[in-house]
Short mmCIF file of C-alpha atoms in Angstrom, two decimals:
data_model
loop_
_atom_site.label_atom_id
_atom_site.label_comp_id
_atom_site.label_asym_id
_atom_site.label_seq_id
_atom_site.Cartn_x
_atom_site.Cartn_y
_atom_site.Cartn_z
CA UNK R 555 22.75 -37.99 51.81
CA UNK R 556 23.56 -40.43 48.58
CA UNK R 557 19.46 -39.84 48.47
CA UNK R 558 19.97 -36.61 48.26
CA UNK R 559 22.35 -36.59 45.41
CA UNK R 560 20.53 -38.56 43.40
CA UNK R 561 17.22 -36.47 43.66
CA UNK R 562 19.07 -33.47 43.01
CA UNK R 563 20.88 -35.22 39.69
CA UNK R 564 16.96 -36.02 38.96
CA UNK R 565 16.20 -32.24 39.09
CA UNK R 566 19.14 -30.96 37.15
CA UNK R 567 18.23 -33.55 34.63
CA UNK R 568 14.50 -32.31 34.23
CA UNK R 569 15.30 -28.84 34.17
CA UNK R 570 18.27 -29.81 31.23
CA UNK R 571 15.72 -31.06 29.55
CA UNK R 572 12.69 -28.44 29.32
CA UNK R 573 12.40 -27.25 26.04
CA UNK R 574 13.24 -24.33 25.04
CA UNK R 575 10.34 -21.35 25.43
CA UNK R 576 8.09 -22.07 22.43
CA UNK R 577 4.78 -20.39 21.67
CA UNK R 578 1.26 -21.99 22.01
CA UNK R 579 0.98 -25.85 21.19
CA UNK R 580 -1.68 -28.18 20.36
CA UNK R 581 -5.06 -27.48 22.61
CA UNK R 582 -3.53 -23.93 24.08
CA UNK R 583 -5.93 -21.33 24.69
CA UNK R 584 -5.01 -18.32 22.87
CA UNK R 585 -5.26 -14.75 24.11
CA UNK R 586 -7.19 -11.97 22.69
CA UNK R 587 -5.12 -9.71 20.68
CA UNK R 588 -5.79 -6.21 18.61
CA UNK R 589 -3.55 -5.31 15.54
CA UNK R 590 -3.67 -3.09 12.83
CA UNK R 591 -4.78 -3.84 9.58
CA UNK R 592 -4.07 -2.99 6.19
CA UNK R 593 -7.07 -0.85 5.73
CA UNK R 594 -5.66 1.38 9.31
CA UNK R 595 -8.51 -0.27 11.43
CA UNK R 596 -8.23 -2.41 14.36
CA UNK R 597 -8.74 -6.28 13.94
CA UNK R 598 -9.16 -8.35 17.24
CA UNK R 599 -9.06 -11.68 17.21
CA UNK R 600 -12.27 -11.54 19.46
CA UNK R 601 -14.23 -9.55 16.58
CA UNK R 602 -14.43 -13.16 15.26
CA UNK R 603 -16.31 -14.73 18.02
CA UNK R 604 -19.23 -16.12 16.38
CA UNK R 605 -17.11 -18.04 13.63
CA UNK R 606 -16.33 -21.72 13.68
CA UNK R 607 -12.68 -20.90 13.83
CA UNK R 608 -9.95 -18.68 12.19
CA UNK R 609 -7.22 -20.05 9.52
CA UNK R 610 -4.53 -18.10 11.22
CA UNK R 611 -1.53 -17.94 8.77
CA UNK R 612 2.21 -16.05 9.17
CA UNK R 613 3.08 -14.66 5.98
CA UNK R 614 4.94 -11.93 4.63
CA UNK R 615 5.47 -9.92 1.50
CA UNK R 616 8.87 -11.08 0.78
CA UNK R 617 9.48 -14.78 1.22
CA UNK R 618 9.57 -16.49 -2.27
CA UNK R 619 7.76 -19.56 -0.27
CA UNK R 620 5.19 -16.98 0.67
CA UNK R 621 5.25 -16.03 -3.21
CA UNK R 622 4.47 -19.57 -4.06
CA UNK R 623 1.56 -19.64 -1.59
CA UNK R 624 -0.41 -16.66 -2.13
CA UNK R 625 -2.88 -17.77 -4.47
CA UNK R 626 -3.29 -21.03 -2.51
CA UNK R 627 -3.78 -18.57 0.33
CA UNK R 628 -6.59 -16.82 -1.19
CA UNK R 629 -7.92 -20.49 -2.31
CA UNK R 630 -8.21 -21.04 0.71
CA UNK R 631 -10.37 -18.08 2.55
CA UNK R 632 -12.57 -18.30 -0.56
CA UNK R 633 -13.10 -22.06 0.05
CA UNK R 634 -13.64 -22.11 4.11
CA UNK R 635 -14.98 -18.29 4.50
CA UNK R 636 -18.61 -18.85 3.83
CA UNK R 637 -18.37 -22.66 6.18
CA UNK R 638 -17.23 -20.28 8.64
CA UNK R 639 -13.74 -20.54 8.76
CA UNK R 640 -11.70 -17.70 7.72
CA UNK R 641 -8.36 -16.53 7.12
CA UNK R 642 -6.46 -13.95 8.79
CA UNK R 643 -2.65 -12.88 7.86
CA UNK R 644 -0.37 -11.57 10.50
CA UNK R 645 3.44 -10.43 8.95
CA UNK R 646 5.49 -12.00 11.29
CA UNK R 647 8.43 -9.98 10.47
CA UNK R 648 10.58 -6.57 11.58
CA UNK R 649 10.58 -3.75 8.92
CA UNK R 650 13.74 -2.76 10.96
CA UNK R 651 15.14 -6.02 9.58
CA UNK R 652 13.84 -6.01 6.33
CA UNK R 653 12.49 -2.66 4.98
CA UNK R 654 10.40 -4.43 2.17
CA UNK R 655 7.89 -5.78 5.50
CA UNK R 656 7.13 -2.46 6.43
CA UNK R 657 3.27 -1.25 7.05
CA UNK R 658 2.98 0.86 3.87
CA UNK R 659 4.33 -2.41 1.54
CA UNK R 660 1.98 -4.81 2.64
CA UNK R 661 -0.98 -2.52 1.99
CA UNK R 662 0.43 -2.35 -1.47
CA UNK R 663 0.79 -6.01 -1.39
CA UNK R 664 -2.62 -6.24 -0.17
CA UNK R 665 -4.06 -3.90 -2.64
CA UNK R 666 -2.21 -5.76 -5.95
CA UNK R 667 -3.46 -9.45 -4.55
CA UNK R 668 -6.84 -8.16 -3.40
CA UNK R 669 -6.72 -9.78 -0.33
CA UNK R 670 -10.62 -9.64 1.52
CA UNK R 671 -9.47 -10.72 5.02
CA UNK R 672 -7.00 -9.00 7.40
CA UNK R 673 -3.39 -8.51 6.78
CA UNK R 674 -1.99 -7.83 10.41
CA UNK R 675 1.25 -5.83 10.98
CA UNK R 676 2.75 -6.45 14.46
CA UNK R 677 5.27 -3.85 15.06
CA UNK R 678 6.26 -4.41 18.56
CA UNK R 679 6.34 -8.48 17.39
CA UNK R 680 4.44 -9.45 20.85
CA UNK R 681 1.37 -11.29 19.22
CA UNK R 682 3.97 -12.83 17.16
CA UNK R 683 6.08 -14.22 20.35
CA UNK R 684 2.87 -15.77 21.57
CA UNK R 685 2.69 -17.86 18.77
CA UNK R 686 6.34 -18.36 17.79
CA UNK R 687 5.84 -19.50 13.84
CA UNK R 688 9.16 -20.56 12.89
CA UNK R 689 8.84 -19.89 9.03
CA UNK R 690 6.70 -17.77 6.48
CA UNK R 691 3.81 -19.18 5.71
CA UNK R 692 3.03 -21.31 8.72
CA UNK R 693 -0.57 -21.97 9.65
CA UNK R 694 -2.22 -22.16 13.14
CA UNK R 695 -5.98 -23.03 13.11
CA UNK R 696 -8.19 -21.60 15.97
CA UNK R 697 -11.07 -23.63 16.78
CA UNK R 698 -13.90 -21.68 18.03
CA UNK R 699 -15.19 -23.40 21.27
CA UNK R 700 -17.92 -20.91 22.04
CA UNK R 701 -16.07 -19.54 25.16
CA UNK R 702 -11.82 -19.10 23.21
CA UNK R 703 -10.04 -19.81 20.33
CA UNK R 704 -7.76 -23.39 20.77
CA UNK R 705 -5.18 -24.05 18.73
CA UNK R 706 -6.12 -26.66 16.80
CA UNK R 707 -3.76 -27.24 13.74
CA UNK R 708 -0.16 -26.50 13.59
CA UNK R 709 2.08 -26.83 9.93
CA UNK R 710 2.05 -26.26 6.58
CA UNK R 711 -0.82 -25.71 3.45
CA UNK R 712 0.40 -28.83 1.78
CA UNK R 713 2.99 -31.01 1.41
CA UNK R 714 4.58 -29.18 -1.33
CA UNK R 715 5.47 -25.68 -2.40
CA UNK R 716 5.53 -26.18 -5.79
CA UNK R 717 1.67 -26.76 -6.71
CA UNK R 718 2.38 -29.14 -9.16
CA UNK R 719 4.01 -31.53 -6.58
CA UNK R 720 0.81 -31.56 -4.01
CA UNK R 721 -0.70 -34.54 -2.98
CA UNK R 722 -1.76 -33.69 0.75
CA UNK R 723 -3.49 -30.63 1.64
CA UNK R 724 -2.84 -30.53 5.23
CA UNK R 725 -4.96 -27.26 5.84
CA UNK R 726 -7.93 -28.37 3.78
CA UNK R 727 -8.19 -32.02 5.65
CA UNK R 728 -7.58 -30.21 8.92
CA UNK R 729 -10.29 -27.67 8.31
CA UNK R 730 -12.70 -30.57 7.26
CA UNK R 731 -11.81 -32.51 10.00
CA UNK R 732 -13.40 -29.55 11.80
CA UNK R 733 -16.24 -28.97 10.05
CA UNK R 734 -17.02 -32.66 10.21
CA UNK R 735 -16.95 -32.68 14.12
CA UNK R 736 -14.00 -35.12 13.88
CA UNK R 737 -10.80 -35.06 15.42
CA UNK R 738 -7.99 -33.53 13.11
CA UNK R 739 -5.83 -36.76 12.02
CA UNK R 740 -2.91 -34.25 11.11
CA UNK R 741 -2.64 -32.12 13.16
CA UNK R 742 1.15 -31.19 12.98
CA UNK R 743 3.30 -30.84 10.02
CA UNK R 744 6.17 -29.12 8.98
CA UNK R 745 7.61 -27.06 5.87
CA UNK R 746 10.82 -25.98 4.33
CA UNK R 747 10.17 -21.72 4.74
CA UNK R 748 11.94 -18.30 5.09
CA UNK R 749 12.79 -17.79 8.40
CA UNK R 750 11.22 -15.43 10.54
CA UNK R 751 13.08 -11.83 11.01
CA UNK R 752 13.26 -10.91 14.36
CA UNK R 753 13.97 -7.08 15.82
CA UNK R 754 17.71 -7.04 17.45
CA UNK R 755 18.19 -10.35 15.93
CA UNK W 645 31.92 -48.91 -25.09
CA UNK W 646 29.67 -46.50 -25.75
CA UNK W 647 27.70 -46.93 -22.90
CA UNK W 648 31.22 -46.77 -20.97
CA UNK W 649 32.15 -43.86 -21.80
CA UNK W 650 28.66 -42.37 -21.62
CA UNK W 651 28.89 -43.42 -17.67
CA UNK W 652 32.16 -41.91 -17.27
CA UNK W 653 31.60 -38.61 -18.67
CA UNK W 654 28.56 -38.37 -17.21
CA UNK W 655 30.34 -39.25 -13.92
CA UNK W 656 32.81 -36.55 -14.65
CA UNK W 657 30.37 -33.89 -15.39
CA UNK W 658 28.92 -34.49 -12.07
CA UNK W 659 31.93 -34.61 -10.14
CA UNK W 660 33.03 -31.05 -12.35
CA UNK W 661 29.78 -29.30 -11.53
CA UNK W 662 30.58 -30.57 -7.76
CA UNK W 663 26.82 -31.05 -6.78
CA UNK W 664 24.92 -34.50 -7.03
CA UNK W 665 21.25 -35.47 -6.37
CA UNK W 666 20.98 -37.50 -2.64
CA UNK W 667 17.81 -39.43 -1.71
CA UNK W 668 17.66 -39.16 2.54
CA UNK W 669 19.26 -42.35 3.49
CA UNK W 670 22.25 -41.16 2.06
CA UNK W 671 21.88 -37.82 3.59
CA UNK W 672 21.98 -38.79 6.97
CA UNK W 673 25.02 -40.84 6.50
CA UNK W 674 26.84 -37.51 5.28
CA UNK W 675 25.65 -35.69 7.92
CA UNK W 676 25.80 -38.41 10.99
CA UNK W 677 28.81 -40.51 10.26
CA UNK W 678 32.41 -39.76 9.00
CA UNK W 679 35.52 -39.36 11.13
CA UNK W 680 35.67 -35.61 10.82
CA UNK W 681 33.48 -32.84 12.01
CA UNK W 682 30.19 -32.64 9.42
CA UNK W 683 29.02 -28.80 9.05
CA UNK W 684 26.08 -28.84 7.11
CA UNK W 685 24.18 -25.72 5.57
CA UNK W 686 21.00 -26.15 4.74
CA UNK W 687 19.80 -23.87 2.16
CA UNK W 688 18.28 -22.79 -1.33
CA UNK W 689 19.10 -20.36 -4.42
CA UNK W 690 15.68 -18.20 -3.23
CA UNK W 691 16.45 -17.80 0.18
CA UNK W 692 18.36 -14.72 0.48
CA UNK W 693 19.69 -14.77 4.05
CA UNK W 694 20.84 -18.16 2.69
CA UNK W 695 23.39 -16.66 0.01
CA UNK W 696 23.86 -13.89 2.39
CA UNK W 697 25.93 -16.01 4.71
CA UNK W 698 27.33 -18.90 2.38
CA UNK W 699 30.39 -17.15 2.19
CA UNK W 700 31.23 -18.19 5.59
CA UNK W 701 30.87 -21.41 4.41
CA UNK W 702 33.28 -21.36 1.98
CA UNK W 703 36.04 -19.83 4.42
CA UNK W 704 35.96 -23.00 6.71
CA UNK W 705 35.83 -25.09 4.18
CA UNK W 706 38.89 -23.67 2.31
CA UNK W 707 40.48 -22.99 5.74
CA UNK W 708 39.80 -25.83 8.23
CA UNK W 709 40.85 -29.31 7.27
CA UNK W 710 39.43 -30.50 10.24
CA UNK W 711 35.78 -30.70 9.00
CA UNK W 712 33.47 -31.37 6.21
CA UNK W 713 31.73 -28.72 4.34
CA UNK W 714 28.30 -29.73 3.27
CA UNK W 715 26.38 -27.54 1.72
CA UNK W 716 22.14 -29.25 1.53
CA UNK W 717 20.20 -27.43 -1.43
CA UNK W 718 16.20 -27.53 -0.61
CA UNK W 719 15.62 -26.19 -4.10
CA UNK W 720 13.75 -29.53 -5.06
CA UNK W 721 10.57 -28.57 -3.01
CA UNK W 722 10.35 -25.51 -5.20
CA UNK W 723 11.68 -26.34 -8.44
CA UNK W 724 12.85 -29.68 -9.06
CA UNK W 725 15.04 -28.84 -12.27
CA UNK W 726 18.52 -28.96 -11.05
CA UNK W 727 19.49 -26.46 -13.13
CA UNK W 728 19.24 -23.02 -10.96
CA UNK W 729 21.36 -25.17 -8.44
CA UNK W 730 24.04 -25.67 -11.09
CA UNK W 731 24.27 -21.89 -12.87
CA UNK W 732 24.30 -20.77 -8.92
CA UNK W 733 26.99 -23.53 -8.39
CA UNK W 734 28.89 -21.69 -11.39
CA UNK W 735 28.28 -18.20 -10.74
CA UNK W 736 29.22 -18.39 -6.70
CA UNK W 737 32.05 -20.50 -8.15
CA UNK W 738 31.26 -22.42 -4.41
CA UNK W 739 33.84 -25.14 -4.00
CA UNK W 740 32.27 -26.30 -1.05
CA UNK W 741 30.30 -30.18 -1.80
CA UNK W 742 26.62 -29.57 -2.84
CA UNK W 743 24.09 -32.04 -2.84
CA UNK W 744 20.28 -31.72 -3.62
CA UNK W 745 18.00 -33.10 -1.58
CA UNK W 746 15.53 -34.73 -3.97
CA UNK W 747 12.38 -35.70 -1.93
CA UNK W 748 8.96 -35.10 -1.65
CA UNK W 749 6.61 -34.14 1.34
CA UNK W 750 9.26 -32.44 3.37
CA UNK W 751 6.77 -32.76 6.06
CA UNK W 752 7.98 -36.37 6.41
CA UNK W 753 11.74 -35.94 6.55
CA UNK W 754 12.20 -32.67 8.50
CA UNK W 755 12.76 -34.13 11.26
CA UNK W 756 14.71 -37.11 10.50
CA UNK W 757 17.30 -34.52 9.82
CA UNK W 758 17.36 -33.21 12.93
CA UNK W 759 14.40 -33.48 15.29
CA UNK W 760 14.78 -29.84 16.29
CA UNK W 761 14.55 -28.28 12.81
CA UNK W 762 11.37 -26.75 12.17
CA UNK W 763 12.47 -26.54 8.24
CA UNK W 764 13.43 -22.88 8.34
CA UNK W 765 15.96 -21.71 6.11
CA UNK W 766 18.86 -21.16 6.34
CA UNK W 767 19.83 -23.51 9.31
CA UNK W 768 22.76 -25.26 10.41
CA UNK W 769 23.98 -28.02 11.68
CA UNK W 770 27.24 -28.87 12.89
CA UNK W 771 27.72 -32.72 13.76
CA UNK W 772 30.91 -34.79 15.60
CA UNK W 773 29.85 -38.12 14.93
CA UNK W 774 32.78 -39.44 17.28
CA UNK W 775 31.09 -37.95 20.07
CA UNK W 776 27.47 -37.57 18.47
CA UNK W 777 27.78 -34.02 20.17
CA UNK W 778 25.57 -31.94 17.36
CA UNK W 779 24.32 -28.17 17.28
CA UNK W 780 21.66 -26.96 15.38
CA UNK W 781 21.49 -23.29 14.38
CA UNK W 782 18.15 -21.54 12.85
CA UNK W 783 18.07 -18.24 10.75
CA UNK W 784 21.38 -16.44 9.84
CA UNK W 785 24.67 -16.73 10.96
CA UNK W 786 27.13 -13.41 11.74
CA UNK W 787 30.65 -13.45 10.95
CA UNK W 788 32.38 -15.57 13.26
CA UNK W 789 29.43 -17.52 14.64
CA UNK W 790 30.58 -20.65 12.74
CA UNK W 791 34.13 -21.00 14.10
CA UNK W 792 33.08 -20.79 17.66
CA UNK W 793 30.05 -23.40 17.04
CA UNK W 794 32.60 -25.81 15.58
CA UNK W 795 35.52 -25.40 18.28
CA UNK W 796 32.62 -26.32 21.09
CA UNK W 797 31.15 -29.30 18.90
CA UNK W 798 35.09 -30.37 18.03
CA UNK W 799 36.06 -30.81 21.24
#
């Protein structure tokens, strides 16, 4: 009976103490998924199957942190494109919420920064959810392993958002890491951001 | 002499403009020991759901005696000149204490905040640290949110 008890004590405490449900972590497979891009066509994450990997990045055309990024954004596609390693925006956030997110603004914002890689609106916010980013811009790097994409990187660009201030480029190492066949040293970090606007929130 | 009263007028302009630099040992202490309940906002003068919602900041810390009213600016990341911080200080005329967090790499310190944070703004975080019973809250609070998070962490 006491036996009993205590096992069941055991069980509340493990189910107290599952986190929360979070989006995919270190090593997670991630699905295939199909969004619409700035330009109206299709992007699926599969279309990329013969990179090395995609620099997957949450950002939006709002966030003053995102403001701060952008041309470290397009720094970096221009850098890791042609080694195979591109990057790909999805807007992680509702229109309903914030009308300035809304399909027609980010092809303008598209247009004035001339972005050359996708800018992916998620209306419904599902691909989103599978991820879970947490701020704007947060970075998850797929690593290509022939058969999926793994999530390889989780974090930040750098260690500061004011370029001045940057003495670790977490993205850049991570990417290299890659590239080198090495084992990313960093492989989570975190950043001060805007938070992410959820529908119905 | 001089020097004196350099030190205390510069220790009275500090103390007038109600916000002070803090390095993160000190930090922590403000937010994990006292005798009251700590509510600490973190935010910045960019982050518009930030000044959205400081408002209700400035009710419990006019209304409740019960707590502290801390009020974290991340600015430094950004812009390390103090000076947005103080002309927002003015404007808002906030009465609430403001410190800046002055450190680098928040990558490194995020956590030693509170391990949950993911460094999101605004967020929350409401502390007892008689009972080390602590809440934290991510994203934008709605009217009345705040009371009811500090009645459950008070008790």
């Amino acid at each position: 009976m006491k036996k009993w008890f205590v096992f069941s004590l055991v069980l509340l405490g493990l189910t107290a103490l599952r986190p929360a449900p979070s989006g995919y972590q270190l090593g997670d497979t991630v699905l295939d998924f199909k969004l619409k891009n700035v330009d109206d066509k299709s992007v699926a994450l599969a279309d990329y199957n013969k990179s090395k990997g995609i620099i997957l990045i949450f950002d939006c055309n709002t966030c003053p942190m995102s403001k701060a990024y952008n041309s470290r954004i397009i720094a970096l596609h221009k850098k890791f494109a042609s080694q195979g390693f591109q990057v790909m925006l999805i807007n992680p956030n509702s229109a309903e919420v914030v009308e300035e997110e809304s399909f027609d603004e980010m092809k303008q914002y598209a247009k004035s920064h001339k972005y050359d890689f996708p800018y992916l609106y998620d209306e419904s916010q599902e691909t989103v959810k599978k991820f879970m980013p947490t701020n704007t811009p947060h970075v998850f790097i797929l690593k290509n392993t022939g058969s999926a994409f793994t999530v390889a990187y989780i974090g930040a660009i750098d260690d500061a958002s004011n370029p001045s201030k940057v003495k670790q480029r977490f993205v850049e190492a991570a990417v290299g890491d890659l590239l080198a066949g090495k084992t990313i040293a960093n492989p989570k970090t975190k950043a001060i951001g805007c938070s992410i606007k959820w529908k119905d929130s | 002499m001089s020097k004196y009263l350099f030190i205390c007028l510069s220790l009275f302009y500090f103390t007038a403009r109600g916000q002070e630099s803090v390095k993160l040992p000190e930090l922590q202490k403000l937010i994990n020991d006292g005798s009251r309940v700590n509510v600490v906002n973190f935010w910045a003068t960019w982050c518009g759901p930030c000044v959205k919602e400081l408002p209700f900041f400035e009710k419990v810390n006019a209304q409740n005696k019960n707590v502290n009213v801390l009020l974290v600016s991340m600015d430094y990341d950004l812009d390390p000149n103090p000076d947005k911080v103080k002309k927002f200080i003015e404007r808002k005329k906030l009465q609430s204490k403001v410190v800046i967090l002055t450190e680098e790499n928040p990558s490194s310190w995020i956590e030693k905040l509170d391990k949950n944070w993911s460094g999101a703004l605004p967020a929350t975080l409401v502390v007892n640290p008689t009972t080390k019973k602590r809440k934290l809250i991510e994203g934008e609070l709605k009217e009345g949110d705040l009371e009811k998070i500090i009645e459950s962490i008070s008790q």
